[in-house]
Structure formats: C-alpha cells, structure tokens
Coordinates of C-alpha atoms in Angstrom, one line a residue:
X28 CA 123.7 126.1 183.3
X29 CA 122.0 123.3 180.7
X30 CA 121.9 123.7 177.2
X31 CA 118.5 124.1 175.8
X32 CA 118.3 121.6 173.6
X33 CA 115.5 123.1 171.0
X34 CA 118.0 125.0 168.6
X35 CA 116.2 125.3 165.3
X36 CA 119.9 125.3 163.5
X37 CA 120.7 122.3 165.1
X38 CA 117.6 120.2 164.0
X39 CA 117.7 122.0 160.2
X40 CA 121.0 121.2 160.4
X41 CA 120.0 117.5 160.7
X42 CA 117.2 117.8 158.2
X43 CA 119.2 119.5 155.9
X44 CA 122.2 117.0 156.0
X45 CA 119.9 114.3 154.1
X46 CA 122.7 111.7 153.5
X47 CA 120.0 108.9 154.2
X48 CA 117.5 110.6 151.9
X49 CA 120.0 110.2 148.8
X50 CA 120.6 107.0 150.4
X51 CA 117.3 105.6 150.5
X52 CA 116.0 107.5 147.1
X53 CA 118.7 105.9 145.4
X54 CA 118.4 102.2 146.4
X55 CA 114.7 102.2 145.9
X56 CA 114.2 104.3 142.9
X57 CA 116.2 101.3 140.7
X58 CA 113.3 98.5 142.0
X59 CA 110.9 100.1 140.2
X60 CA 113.1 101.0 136.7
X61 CA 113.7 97.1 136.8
X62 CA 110.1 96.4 135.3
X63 CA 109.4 99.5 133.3
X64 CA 108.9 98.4 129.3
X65 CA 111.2 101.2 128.1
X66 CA 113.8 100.9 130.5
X67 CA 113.8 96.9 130.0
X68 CA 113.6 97.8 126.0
X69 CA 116.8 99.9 126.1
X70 CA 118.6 98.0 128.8
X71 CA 117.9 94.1 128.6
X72 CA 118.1 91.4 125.8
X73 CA 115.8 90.8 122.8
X74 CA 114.2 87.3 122.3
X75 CA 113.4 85.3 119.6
X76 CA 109.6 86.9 119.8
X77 CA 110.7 90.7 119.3
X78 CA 110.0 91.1 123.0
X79 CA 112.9 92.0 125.7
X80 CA 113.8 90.8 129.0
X81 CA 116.4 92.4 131.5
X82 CA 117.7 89.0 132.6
X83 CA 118.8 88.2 136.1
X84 CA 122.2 88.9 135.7
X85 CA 122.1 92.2 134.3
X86 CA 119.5 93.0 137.2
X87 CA 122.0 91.7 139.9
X88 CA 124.9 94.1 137.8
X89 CA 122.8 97.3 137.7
X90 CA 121.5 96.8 141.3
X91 CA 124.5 95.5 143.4
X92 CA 126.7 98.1 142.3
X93 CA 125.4 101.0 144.1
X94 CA 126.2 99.2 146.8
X95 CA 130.1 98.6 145.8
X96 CA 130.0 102.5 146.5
X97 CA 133.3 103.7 148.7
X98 CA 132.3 103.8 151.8
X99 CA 135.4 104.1 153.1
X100 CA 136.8 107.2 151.1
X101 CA 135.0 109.3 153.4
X102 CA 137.9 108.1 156.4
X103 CA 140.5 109.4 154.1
X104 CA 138.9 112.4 153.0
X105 CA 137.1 113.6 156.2
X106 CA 140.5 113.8 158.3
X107 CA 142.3 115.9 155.7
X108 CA 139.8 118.3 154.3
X109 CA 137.6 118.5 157.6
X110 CA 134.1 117.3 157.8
X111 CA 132.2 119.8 155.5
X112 CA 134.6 120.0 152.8
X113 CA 134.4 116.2 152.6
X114 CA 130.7 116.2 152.5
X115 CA 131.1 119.1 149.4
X116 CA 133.4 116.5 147.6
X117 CA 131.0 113.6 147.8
X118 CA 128.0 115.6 146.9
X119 CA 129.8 116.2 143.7
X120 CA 130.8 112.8 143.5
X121 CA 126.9 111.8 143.6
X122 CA 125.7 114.5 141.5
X123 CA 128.0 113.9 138.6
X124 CA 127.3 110.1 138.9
X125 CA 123.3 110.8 138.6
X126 CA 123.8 112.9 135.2
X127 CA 125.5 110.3 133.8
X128 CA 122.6 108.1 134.7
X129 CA 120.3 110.4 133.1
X130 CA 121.9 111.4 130.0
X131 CA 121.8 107.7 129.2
X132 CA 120.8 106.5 125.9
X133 CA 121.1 102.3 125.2
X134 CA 124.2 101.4 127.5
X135 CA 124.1 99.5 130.0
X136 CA 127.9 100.1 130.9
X137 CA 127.2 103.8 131.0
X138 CA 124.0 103.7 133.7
X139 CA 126.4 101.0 135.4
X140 CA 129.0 103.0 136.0
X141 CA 126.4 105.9 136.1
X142 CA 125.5 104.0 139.1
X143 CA 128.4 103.3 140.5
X144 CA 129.9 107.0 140.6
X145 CA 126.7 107.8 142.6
X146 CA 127.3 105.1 144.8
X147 CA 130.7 106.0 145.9
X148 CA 129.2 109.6 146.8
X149 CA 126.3 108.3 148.7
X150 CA 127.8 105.5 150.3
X151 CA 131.2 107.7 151.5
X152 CA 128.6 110.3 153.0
X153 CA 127.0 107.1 154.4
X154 CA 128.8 107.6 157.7
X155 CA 127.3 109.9 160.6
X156 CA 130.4 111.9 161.4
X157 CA 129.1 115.1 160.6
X158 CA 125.5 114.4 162.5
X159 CA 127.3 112.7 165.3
X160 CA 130.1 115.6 166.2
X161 CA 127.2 118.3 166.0
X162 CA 124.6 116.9 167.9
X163 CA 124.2 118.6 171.3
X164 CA 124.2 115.9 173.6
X165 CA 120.6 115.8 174.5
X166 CA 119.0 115.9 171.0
X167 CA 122.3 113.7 169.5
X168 CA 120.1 110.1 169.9
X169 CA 117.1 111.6 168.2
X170 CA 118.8 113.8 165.2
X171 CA 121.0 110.4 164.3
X172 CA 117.5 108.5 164.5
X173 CA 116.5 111.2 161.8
X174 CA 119.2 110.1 159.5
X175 CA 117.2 106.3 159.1
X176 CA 113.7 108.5 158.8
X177 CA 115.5 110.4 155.8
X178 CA 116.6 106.4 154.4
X179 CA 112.9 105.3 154.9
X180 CA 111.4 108.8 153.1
X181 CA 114.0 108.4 150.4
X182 CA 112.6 104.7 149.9
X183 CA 109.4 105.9 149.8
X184 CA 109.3 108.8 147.7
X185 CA 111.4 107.2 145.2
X186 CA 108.4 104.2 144.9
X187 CA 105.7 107.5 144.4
X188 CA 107.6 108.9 141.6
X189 CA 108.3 105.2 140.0
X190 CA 104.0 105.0 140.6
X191 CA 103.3 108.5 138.9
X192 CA 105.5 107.7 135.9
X193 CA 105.6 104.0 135.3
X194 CA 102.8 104.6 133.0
X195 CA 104.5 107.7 130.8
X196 CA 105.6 106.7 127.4
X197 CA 109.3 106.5 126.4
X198 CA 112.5 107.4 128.6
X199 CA 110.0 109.9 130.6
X200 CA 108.9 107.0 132.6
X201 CA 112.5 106.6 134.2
X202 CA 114.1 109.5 133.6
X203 CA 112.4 111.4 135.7
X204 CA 113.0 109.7 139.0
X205 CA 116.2 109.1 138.2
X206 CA 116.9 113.0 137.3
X207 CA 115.2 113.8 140.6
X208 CA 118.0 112.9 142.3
X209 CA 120.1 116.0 140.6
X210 CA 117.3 118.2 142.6
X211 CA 118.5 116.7 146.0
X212 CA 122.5 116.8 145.2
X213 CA 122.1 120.2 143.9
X214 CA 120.3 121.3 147.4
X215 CA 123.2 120.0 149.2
X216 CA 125.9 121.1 147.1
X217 CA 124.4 124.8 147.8
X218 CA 123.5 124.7 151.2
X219 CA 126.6 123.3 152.5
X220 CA 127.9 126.6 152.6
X221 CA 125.6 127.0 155.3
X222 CA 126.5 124.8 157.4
X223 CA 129.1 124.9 160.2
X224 CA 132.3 122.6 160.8
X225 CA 133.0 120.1 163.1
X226 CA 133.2 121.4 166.7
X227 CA 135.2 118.4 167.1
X228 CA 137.5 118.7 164.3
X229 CA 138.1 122.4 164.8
X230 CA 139.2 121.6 168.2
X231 CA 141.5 118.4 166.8
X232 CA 143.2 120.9 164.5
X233 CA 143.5 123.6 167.4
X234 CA 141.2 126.4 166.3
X235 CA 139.5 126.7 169.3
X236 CA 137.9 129.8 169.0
X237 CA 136.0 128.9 165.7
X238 CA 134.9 126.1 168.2
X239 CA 133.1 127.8 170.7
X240 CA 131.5 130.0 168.4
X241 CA 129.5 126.5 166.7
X242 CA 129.2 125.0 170.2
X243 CA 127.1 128.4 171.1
X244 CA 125.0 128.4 168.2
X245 CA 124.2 124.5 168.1
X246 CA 123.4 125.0 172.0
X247 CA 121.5 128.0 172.0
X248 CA 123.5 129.7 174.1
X249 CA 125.8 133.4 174.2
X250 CA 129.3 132.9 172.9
X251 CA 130.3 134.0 176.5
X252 CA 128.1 131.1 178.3
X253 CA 129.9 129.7 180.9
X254 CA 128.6 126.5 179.3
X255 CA 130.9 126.9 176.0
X256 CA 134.0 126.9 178.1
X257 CA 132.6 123.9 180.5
X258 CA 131.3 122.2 176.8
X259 CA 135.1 123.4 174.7
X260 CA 137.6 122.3 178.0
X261 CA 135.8 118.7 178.3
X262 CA 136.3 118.3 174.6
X263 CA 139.7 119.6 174.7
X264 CA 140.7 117.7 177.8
X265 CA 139.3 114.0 175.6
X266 CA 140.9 115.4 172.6
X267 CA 144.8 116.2 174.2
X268 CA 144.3 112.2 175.7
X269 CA 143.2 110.8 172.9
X270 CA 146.3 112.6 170.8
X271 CA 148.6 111.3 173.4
X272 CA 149.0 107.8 171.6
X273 CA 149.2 109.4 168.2
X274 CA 147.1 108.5 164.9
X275 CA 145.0 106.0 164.6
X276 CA 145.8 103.2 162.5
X277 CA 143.5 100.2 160.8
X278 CA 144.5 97.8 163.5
X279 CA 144.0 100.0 166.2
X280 CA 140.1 100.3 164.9
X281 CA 139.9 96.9 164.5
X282 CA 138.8 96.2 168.2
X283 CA 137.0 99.0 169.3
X284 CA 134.9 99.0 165.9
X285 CA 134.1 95.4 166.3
X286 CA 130.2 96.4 167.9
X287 CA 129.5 99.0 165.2
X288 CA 130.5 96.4 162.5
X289 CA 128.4 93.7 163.8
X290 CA 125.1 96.0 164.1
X291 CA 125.2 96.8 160.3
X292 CA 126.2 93.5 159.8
X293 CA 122.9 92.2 161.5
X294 CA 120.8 94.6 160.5
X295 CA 121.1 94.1 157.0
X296 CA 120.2 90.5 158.0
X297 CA 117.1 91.6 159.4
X298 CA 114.9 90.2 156.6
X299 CA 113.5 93.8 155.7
X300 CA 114.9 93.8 153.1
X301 CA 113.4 90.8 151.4
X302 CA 110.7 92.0 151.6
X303 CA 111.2 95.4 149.2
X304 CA 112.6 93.2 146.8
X305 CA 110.4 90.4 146.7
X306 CA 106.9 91.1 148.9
X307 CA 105.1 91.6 145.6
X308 CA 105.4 87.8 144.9
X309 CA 104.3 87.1 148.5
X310 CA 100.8 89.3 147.8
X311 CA 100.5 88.1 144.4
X312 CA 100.7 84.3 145.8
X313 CA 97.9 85.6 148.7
X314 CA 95.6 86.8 145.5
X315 CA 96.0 90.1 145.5
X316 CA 95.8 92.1 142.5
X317 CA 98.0 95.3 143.6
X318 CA 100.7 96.1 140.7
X319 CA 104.5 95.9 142.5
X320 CA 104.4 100.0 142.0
X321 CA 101.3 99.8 144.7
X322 CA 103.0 96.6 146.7
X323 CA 106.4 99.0 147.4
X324 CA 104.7 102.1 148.5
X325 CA 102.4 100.1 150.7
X326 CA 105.4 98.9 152.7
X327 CA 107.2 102.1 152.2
X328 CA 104.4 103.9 154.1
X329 CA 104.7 101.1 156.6
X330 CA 108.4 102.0 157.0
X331 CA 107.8 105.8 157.8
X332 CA 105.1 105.5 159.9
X333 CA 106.9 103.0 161.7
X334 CA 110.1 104.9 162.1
X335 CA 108.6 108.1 163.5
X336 CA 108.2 106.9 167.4
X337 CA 111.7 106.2 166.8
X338 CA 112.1 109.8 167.5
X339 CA 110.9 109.4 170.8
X340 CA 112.1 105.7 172.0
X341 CA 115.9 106.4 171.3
X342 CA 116.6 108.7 174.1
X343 CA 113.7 107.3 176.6
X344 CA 113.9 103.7 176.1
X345 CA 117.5 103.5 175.1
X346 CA 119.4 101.9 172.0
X347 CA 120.3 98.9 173.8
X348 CA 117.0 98.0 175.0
X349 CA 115.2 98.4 171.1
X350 CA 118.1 96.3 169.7
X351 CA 116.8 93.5 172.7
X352 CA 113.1 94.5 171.7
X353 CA 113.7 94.9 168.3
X354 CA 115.3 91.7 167.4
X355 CA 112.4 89.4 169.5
X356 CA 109.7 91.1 167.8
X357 CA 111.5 90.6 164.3
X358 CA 112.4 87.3 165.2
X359 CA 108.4 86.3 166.0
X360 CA 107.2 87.4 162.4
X361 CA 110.0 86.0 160.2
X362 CA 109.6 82.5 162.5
X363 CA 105.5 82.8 161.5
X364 CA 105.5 84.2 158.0
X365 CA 108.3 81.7 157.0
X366 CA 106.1 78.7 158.2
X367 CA 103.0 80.0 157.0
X368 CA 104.1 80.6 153.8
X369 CA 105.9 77.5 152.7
X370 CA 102.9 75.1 154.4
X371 CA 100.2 77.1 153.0
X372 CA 101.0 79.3 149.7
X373 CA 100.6 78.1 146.5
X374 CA 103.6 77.3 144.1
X375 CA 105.2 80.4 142.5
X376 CA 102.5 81.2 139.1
X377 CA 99.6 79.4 139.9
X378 CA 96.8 81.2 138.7
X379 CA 94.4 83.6 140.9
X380 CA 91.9 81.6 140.2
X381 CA 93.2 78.4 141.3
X382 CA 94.3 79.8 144.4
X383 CA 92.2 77.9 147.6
X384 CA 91.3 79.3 150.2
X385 CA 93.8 77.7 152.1
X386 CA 96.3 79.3 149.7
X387 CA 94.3 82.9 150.6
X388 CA 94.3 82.8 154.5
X389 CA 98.2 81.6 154.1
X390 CA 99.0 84.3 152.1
X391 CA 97.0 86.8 154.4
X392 CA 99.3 85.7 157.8
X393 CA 102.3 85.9 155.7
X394 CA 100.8 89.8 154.6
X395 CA 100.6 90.5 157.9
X396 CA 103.1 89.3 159.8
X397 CA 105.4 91.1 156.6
X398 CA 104.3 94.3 157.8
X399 CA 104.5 93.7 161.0
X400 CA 108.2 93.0 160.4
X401 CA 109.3 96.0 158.5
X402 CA 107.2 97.8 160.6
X403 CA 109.6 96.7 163.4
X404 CA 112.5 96.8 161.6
X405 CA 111.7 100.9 160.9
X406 CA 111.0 101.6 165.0
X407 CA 114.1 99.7 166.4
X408 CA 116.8 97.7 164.2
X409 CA 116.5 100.2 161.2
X410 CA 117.7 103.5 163.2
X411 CA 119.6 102.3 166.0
X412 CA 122.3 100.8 164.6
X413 CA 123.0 104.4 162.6
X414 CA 122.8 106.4 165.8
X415 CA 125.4 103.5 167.8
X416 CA 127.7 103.5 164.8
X417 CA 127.6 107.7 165.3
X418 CA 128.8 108.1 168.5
X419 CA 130.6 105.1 170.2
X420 CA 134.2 105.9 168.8
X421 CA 136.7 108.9 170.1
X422 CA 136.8 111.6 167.7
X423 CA 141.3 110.0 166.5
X424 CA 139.9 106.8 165.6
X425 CA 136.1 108.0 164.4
X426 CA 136.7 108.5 160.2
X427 CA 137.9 104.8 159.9
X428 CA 135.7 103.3 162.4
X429 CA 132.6 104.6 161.0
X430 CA 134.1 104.2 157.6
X431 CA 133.9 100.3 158.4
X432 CA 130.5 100.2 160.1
X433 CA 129.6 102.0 156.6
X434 CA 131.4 99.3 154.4
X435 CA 130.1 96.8 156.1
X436 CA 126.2 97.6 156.0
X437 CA 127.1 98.2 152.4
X438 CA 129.1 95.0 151.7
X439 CA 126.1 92.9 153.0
X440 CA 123.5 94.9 150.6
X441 CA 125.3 93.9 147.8
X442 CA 125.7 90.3 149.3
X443 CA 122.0 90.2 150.1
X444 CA 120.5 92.0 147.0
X445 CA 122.7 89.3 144.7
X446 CA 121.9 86.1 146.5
X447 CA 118.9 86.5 148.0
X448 CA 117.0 85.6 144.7
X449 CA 118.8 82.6 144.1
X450 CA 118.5 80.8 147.9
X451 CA 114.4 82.2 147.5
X452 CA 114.5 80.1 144.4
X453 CA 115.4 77.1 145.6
X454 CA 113.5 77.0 149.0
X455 CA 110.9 79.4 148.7
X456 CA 109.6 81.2 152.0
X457 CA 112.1 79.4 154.3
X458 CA 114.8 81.9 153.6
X459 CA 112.8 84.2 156.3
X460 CA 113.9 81.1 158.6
X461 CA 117.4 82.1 157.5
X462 CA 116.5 86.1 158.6
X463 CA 114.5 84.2 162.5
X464 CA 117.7 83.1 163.2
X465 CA 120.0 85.7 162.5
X466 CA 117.7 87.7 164.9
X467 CA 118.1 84.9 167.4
X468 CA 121.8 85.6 166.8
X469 CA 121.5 89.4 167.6
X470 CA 119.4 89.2 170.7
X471 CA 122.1 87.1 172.2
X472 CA 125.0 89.8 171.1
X473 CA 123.2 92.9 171.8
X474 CA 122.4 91.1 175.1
X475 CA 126.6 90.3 175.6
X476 CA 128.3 93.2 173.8
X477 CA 126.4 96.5 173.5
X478 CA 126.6 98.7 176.1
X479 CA 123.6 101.3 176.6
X480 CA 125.2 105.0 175.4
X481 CA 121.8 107.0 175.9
X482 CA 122.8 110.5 177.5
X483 CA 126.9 110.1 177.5
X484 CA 128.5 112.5 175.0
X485 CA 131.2 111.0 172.5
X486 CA 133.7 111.1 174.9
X487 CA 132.0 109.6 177.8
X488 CA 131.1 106.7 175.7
X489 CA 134.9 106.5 174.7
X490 CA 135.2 106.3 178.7
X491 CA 133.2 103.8 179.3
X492 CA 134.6 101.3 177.0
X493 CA 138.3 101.9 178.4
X494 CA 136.3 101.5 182.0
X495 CA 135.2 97.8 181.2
X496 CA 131.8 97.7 182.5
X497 CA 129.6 94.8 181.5
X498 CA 127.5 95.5 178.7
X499 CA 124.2 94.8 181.2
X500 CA 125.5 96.7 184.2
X501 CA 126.1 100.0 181.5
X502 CA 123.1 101.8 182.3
X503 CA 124.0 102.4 185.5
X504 CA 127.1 103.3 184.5
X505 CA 128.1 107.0 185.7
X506 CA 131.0 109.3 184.0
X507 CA 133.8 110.9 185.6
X508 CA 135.2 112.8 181.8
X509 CA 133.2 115.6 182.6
X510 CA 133.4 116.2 186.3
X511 CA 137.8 115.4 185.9
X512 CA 137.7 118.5 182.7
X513 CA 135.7 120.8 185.3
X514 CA 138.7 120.2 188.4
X515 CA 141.3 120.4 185.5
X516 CA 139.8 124.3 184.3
X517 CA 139.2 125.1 188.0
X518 CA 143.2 123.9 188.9
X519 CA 144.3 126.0 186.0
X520 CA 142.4 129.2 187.1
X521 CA 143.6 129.2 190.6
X522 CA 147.4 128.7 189.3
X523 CA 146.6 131.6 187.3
X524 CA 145.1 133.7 189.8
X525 CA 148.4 132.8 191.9
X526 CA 151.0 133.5 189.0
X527 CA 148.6 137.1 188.9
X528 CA 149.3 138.0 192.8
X529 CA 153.1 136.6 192.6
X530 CA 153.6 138.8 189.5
X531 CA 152.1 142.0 191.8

C-alpha cells in the first residue's frame, strides 16, 4: 500500500514551521530602516549642518550582524533536546532578540546586539532538520521548496510594512515592522506544542512506538497500516547501520557535507542579492522616479511569483536539473545586465534630466534582464539548494552537516552584504560580471558533483552516495535500502513463526 501523500497536517506542518519567513522578514525589514529620517536621526552621526547620516560603517555593523547569527548551535542543541525542543529554544532566542530591538531608544549597541540575539535564533533554526525528517517522501521536495517561498514572503512583506510606514512620524515608522516580528515568534512559540517530533529522532533514541504513531498521522494512514511497519523497519534498519560506527564527529562531516556547503556557498553568489541591496541605483540611473520603498517590493513580488512553480518543478523536473537550468539562465542576464550597464548608464548622480536616451534604453535592458535574474534565482537556485541541504545526509551525521550548509550560506551573507558596496564602488556594474562567472562555476559543479535525489527517502540518498554512482548516471540510479528492510522483517517473521511451532 502507498501513502497518500495529501495530509493536511503534514503541509500545515510545513506552513506552520515558518523558519524562512522569520528568515526572510528579518533580512529585508533592516533595508528599508536604513533610510528612514528617524531611524537615521537616532542611530547615525550629526554633521556640521544639524542634519544626520548613518554612515557606511555603521550600515555594514547593523546589517552584517544578523548574519553572524549561530547557525551552528542548532547541531548541538537538536541532538540533545530532540528536534522540537530545539526549535522552542531558538524561537525564544529570536523573540527575546526582537524586543530588545524594539524597546530601543538612541543605541546603536543595543539594536546591534538587538540584532544579533535575533540572528542567532533565526539562523540556528536556519537548518531544515525538522522539515526534512517529517516530510513523507513524496511531498518531502515540494514542502522543503516551501521553506525558500516562506524566505521570499518574509522579504516581501517586510518591504510592504517598511512602504506603509516609512512615511509615519517618529519611532512609529520603524518600530512597527520591526515589532512585527514579536507577532510571528510568538505564533511559533505557541504552536509548537502542536507539533509532532522527529520520526527519525524518536526512532534514534529507541521510542519506536511514539514513531509510528507520527509516521501514520504525517501519511494519512491507520496506526495499524501495514505501511507504518514497512515505513518504521526501513528506518530502523538505516538507523541500527548508521549507529554501527558510532557518533559522528566534525571530520567525519567534513566529506559528505562538502556538496551542501558548496550549494549555499554558490547560491549566495548568485547575484540576487545585489540586486535587493542596490537595484534602486540601477532604476534611478534608467530614470525612473520609483522611491527604493516601491523599487524593493517590485522585485519582492518578482521573487514570489517566481518561486511558486518551484512547487511543481522540484519533484517533476528534479533538483539537479534546475541547478543545471538555473545557473545558465542566471548566468545569461548577469553576463547582459553587467555589459549593458557599464557601456551604457550614466555615471552614479547625474541628473534625470541629463540622462540620454542612450542612458534610458541602457538602463531599461539592465531593468529587465534584473528581473529576469531574481526571477530565476526564486524558480531554481533560491529553493533548491534548501531542499538538497535537507535531505542528502543520514540522520548520525545530519545536525552538524546541515549546521554547516547553514553557516555557510550565512558566512557568505555577511561577506557579501559588507563588501559588495565597496567592489560596486570601484567598478560599477561589472561586479554582476563577478556573479556571470560564479554561475559559470556552478553549472560546471552541479554538472560533476550533485547527484539527482528526487523520489529517494533520506536514507536511500545516504545509499547512494556510499554506492558511488556518477553524479550524471544518478537518475537512473535504483535503491536496494528499502527492498533489503522488507527481506530483513520477512526473515524475522518466519524465525518467529518457527521459534512459535518449536515452542508447541
């Protein structure tokens, strides 16, 4: 019998578990405080004129930092406590982190750190153990894809509320959107409760039973489905092999990780990025008169929309094939907006009205092809990293190696965000030449090293690694974990029928 893979709990599980809506909400709500007067008044410099500017440097300090979050508490914490209890902990974490945000006056130190305490809880729930071990198998590609639809919604929602309020008077203006984020750790906090533990780690710490009762409810099945035995023995049977050499250690992640770290790694080189921070300069240079409050939910509607077939491509088309897809299209428009923008736009400042139209039509390829790019990025490079990093690694070795897939996404935001600005100072629109060929650089390793995972469950794709296939020979690739579990509960029953007759 197949599991029916339309359980409401399992998708509202998904929904619910927004870790890449605080995510998202929290990285993009602080591009928008950056140029609010009150929030510059209370948190930058005062010049000789009586007027204030939040230099660079402070900028780079109250940005970055989120980003300096722990991502790698969560490996400590999630084999200890168990997954849930690690996710109640964090949310806590995050929580505490935005008051102190909010409830700030005139320091800078205290929305800093304010910052950084949310960070550590964000970026430690950050890693897709929970949404990976959950997943039934069939719906496992499309509920991780959901975790970079909650990152895109967080991004865009947060650019809304910095729209509707930019324009309030006072600390109203930025307090709100930043005291939003109390709403959305307070919703977790509660309905965690709700939620059911690990299959997977229930079974690692032997509580079997407690197993099969989630594995029935996130299948849509009875408790006494032959399929929860078939589902709780393969598990077991990966489990007991996997235990065989002990704990994991760092070095023993080191290897196997190596795939998950390089997606994050190249998908924060993507460009995409760039293009939140700084696509208002690119618009302004084309003569457009949008305010960077309209610029940023422009391409955060671009982003949603873009990551919604998503939904459908990641268990029909495959993750290695959008990687391969993803990074050519990528590649085309940061090749074309890069060239089009440093032969055509005018210098940084020029006047609208000095613009040519030379300068216009430029600035309208660069437009384009920009939203053409995140517009890619959302469909293949900005989910499918998330849902490869959630279920390539055997459930002894999975806290640490998605703890450094995490860190490392998150150690190249903070490298990006910080120098970014300076390398577009000096050379303009030719850093997206920089972004062309880092995607050149990930069609070549997706192409090499990433084996296709679509339809295995956890432990097959642990299989297939120790099998050595070739990464382009993988989707052909069949599994023997499942049909070896099945002979192994059969053997067991008929030496327990035997023992039954001897015993008569």
């Amino acid at each position: 019998m197949t599991a029916v893979p339309t359980n409401t709990r399992a998708i509202v599980l998904a929904f619910f578990v927004a870790f890449g809506f605080l995510f998202g909400y929290d990285i993009g709500v602080i591009s928008g405080l950056l140029v609010m007067p009150d929030f510059v008044q209370r948190f930058g410099q005062e010049n000789p004129d009586g007027s204030f500017t939040l230099s660079s440097s402070r900028q780079s300090i109250i940005t970055s930092l989120l980003s300096a979050g722990g991502a790698l508490g969560q490996a400590f914490t999630a084999d200890r406590f168990g997954r849930r209890p690690t996710i109640l902990i964090w949310a806590g974490i995050f929580t505490i982190g935005v008051a102190i945000q909010t409830a700030t006056v005139r320091s800078i130190a205290q929305i800093t750190i304010g910052r950084f305490i949310a960070g550590l809880g964000v970026g430690a729930m950050s890693g897709m153990l929970y949404n990976g071990e959950t997943a039934p198998k069939a719906l496992r590609g499309t509920l991780l894809v959901l975790y970079q639809v909650q990152i895109i919604t967080g991004i865009f929602l947060s650019y809304v509320f910095d729209l509707g309020t930019h324009a309030l008077g006072g600390a109203a203006s930025w307090r709100i959107p930043v005291g939003l984020q109390l709403v959305w750790g307070f919703i977790l906090l509660s309905g965690i409760f709700f939620l059911p533990e690990s299959p997977r780690h229930l079974l690692g710490i032997g509580k079997r039973e407690e197993a099969c009762v989630v594995i029935s409810q996130l299948n849509s099945v009875p408790l006494d489905d032959p399929l929860v035995d078939e589902l709780v023995d393969e598990l077991q049977y990966a489990i007991n092999a996997e235990n065989e050499g002990g704990k994991a250690t760092w070095l023993e992640c080191f290897l196997p990780v190596v795939n998950g770290m390089m997606l994050q790694f190249l998908q924060q080189l993507n460009g995409q990025n760039f293009y939140y921070y700084y696509g208002d300069t690119f618009f302004q240079s084309a003569g457009t008169t949008l305010s960077p409050y309209v610029i940023q939910v422009i391409l955060g509607a671009v982003s949603v929309v873009g990551t919604i077939p998503a939904l459908w491509a990641i268990e029909r088309v495959g993750r290695r094939r959008l990687l391969l897809i993803g990074a050519a299209w990528q590649a085309v428009c940061a090749l074309i907006a890069g060239l089009s923008g440093h032969f055509t736009l005018a210098p940084p400042n020029t006047a609208i009205g000095d613009l040519t139209s030379r300068n216009k039509q430029g600035g309208d390829v660069l437009i384009a092809f920009a939203v053409l790019h995140v517009f890619g990025f959302s469909m293949f490079w900005g989910p499918t990293p998330w849902v490869y990093l959630g279920e390539s690694f055997p459930l002894r070795i999975r806290p640490k190696a998605i703890a450094l897939g995490s860190a490392t996404n998150w150690v190249w935001n903070f490298l990006l965000s910080f120098f970014a600005p300076k390398i577009a100072a000096d050379i303009g629109p030719l850093i997206l030449l920089i972004f062309f060929g880092m995607l050149v650089v990930a069609f070549i390793y997706v192409f090499f090293f990433i084996p296709e995972t679509k339809g295995l469950t956890l432990e097959e794709v642990d299989e297939m690694y120790r099998s050595g296939v070739k990464p382009w020979s993988s989707t052909s690739w069949t599994p023997t974990l499942g049909q070896r579990a099945h002979e192994k509960a059969i053997a067991h029953e008929i030496r327990q029928e035997r023992e039954k007759d001897d015993s008569m």
